[in-house]
mmCIF file of C-alpha atoms in Angstrom:
data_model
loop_
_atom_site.group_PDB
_atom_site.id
_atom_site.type_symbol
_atom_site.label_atom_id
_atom_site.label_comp_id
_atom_site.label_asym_id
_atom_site.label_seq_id
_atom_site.Cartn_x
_atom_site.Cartn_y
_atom_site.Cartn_z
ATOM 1 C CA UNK A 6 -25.282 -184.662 -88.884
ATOM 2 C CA UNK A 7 -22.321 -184.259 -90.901
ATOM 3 C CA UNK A 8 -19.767 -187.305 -91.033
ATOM 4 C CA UNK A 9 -16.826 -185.246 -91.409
ATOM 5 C CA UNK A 10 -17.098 -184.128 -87.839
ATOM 6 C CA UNK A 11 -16.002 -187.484 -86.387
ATOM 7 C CA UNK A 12 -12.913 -189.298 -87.010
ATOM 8 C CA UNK A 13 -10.996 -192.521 -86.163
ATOM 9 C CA UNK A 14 -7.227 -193.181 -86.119
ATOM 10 C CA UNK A 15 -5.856 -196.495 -86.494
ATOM 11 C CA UNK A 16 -2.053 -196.941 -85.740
ATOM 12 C CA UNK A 17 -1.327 -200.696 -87.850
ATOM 13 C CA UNK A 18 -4.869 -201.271 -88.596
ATOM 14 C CA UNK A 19 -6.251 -201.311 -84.544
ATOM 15 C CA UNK A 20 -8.127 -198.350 -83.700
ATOM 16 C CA UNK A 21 -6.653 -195.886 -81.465
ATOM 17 C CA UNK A 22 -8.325 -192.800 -81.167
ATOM 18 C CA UNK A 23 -11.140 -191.203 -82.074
ATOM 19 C CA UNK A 24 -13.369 -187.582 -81.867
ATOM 20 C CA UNK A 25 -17.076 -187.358 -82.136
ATOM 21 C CA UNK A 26 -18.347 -184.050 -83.002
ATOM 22 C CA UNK A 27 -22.029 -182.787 -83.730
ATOM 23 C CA UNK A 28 -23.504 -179.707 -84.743
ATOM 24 C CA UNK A 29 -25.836 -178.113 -82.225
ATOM 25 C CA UNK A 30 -29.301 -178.880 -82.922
ATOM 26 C CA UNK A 31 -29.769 -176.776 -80.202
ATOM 27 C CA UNK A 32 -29.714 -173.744 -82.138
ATOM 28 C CA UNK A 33 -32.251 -175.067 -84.284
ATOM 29 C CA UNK A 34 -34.756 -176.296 -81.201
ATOM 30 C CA UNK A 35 -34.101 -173.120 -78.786
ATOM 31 C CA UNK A 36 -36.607 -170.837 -80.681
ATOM 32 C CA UNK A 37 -39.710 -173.114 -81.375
ATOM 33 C CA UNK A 38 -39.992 -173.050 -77.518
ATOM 34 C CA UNK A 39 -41.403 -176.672 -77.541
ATOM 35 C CA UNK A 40 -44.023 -176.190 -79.840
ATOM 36 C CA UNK A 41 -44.145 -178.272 -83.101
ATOM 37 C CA UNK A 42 -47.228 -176.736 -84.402
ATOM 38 C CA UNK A 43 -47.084 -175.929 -88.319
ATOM 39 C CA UNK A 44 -45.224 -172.513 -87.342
ATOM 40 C CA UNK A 45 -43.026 -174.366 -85.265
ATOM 41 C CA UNK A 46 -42.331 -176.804 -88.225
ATOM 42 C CA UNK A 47 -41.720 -173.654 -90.302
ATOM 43 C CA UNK A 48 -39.439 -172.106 -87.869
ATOM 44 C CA UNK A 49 -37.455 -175.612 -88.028
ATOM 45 C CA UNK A 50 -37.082 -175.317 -91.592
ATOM 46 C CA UNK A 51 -35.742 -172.181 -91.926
ATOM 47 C CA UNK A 52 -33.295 -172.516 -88.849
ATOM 48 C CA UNK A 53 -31.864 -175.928 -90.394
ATOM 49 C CA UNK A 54 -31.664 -174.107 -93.543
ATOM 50 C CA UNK A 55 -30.054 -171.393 -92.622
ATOM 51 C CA UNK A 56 -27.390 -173.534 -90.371
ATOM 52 C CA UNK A 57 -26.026 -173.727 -87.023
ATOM 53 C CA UNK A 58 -22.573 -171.847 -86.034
ATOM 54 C CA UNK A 59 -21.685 -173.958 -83.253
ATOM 55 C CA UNK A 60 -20.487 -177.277 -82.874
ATOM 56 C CA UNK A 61 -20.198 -179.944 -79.684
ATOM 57 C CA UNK A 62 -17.825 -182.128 -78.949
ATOM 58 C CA UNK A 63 -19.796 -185.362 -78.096
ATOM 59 C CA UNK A 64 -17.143 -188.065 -76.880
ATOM 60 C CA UNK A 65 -13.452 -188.504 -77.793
ATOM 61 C CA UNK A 66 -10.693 -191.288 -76.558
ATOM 62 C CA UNK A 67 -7.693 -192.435 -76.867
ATOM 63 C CA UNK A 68 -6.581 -196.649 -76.332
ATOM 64 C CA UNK A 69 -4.377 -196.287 -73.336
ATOM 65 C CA UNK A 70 -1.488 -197.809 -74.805
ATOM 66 C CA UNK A 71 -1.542 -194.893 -77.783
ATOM 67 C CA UNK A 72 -1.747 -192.139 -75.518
ATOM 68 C CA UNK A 73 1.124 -189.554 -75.468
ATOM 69 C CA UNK A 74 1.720 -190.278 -78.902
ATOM 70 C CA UNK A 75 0.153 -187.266 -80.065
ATOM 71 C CA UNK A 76 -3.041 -189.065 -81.731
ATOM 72 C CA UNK A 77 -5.075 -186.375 -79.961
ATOM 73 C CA UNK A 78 -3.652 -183.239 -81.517
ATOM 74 C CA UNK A 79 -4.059 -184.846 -84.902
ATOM 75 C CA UNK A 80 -7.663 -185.968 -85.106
ATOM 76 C CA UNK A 81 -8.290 -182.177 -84.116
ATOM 77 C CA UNK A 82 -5.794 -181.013 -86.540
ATOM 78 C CA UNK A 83 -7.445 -183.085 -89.466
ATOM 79 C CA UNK A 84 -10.661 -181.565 -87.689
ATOM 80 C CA UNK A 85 -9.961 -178.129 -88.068
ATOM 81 C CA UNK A 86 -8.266 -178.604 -91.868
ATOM 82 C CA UNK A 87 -12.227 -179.474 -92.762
ATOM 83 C CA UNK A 88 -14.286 -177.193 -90.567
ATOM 84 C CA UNK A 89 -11.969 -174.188 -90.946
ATOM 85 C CA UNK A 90 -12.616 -173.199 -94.837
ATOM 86 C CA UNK A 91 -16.347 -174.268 -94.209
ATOM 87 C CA UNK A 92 -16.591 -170.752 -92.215
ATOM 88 C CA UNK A 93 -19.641 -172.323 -91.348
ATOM 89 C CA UNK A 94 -19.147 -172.551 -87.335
ATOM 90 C CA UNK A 95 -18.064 -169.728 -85.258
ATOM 91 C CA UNK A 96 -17.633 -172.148 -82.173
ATOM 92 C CA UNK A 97 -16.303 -175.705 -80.660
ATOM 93 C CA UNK A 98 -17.830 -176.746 -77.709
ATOM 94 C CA UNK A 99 -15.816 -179.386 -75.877
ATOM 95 C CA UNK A 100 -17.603 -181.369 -73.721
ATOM 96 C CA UNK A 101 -17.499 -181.447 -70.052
ATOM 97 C CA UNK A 102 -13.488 -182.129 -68.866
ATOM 98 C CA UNK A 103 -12.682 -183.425 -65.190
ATOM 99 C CA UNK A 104 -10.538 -181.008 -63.734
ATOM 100 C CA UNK A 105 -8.340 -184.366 -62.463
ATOM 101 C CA UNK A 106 -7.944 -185.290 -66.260
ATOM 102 C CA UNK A 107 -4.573 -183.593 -66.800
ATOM 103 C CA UNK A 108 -3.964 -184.646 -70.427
ATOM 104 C CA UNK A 109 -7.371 -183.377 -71.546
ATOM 105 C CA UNK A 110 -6.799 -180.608 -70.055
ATOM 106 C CA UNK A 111 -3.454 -179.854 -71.596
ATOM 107 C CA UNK A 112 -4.953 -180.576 -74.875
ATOM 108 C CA UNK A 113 -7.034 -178.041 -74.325
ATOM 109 C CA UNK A 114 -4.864 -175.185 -73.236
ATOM 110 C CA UNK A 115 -2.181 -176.401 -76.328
ATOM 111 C CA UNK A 116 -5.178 -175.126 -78.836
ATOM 112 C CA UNK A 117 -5.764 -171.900 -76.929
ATOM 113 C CA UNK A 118 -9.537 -172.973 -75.940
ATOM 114 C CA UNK A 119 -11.591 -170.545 -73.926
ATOM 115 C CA UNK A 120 -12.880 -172.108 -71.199
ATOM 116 C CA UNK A 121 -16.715 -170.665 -70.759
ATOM 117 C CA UNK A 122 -17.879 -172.671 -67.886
ATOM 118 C CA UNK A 123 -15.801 -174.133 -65.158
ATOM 119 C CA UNK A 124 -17.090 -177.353 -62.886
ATOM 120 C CA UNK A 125 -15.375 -178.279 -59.908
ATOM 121 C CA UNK A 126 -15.717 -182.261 -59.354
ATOM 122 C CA UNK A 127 -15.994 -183.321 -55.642
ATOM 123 C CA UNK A 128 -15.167 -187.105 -55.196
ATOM 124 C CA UNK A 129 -15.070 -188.902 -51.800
ATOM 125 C CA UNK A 130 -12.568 -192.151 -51.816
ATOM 126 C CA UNK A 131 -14.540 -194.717 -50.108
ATOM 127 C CA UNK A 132 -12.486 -197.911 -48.185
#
């Protein structure tokens, strides 16, 4: 866990927006294969050691009376002005986006992201 990766804004002392970002742990789990055994345990060790290059974008939100005021763009500006010189993670992974959501989405496509997977989200209206 590393506190830097998740950040608050406050507009007047309220908070307003905010970004929660973990590293993968997954990178660290994937090769003991489920098995915790002392070589496991080792394994562990030397993965968390030697660090993880990707990171996940848990949650993030924006109070709806502060959206369109750019809050957004800055809490993954300020994001970027500490990960970048790190040159510790090769990769953001932003959480799953709903296709309907068009100001995530535009977020999104304003810092050049790569989409790698794309979901299609099927809702029936019901009366």
């Amino acid at each position: 866990m590393d506190e830097n990766l998740i950040w608050f804004a406050y507009v007047n002392g309220e908070p307003a927006s905010f970004n929660i970002v973990l590293p993968d742990a997954n990178q660290m789990l994937k090769p003991l294969h489920g098995k915790l055994d002392l070589i496991g345990k080792l394994k562990f060790l030397y993965y968390k050691w030697k660090g993880v290059k990707r990171m996940r974008a848990i949650v993030m939100g924006t109070k709806q009376k502060f959206q369109n005021h750019g809050l957004e763009s800055a809490l993954f500006i300020k994001l970027g002005e500490y990960v970048l010189p790190l040159k510790q993670y090769d990769v953001l992974e932003l959480s799953w986006v709903g296709d309907f959501n068009e100001k995530m989405v535009a977020l999104h496509n304003s810092m050049e992201a790569t989409f790698a997977n794309k979901h299609l989200t099927m809702r029936y209206i019901f009366n």
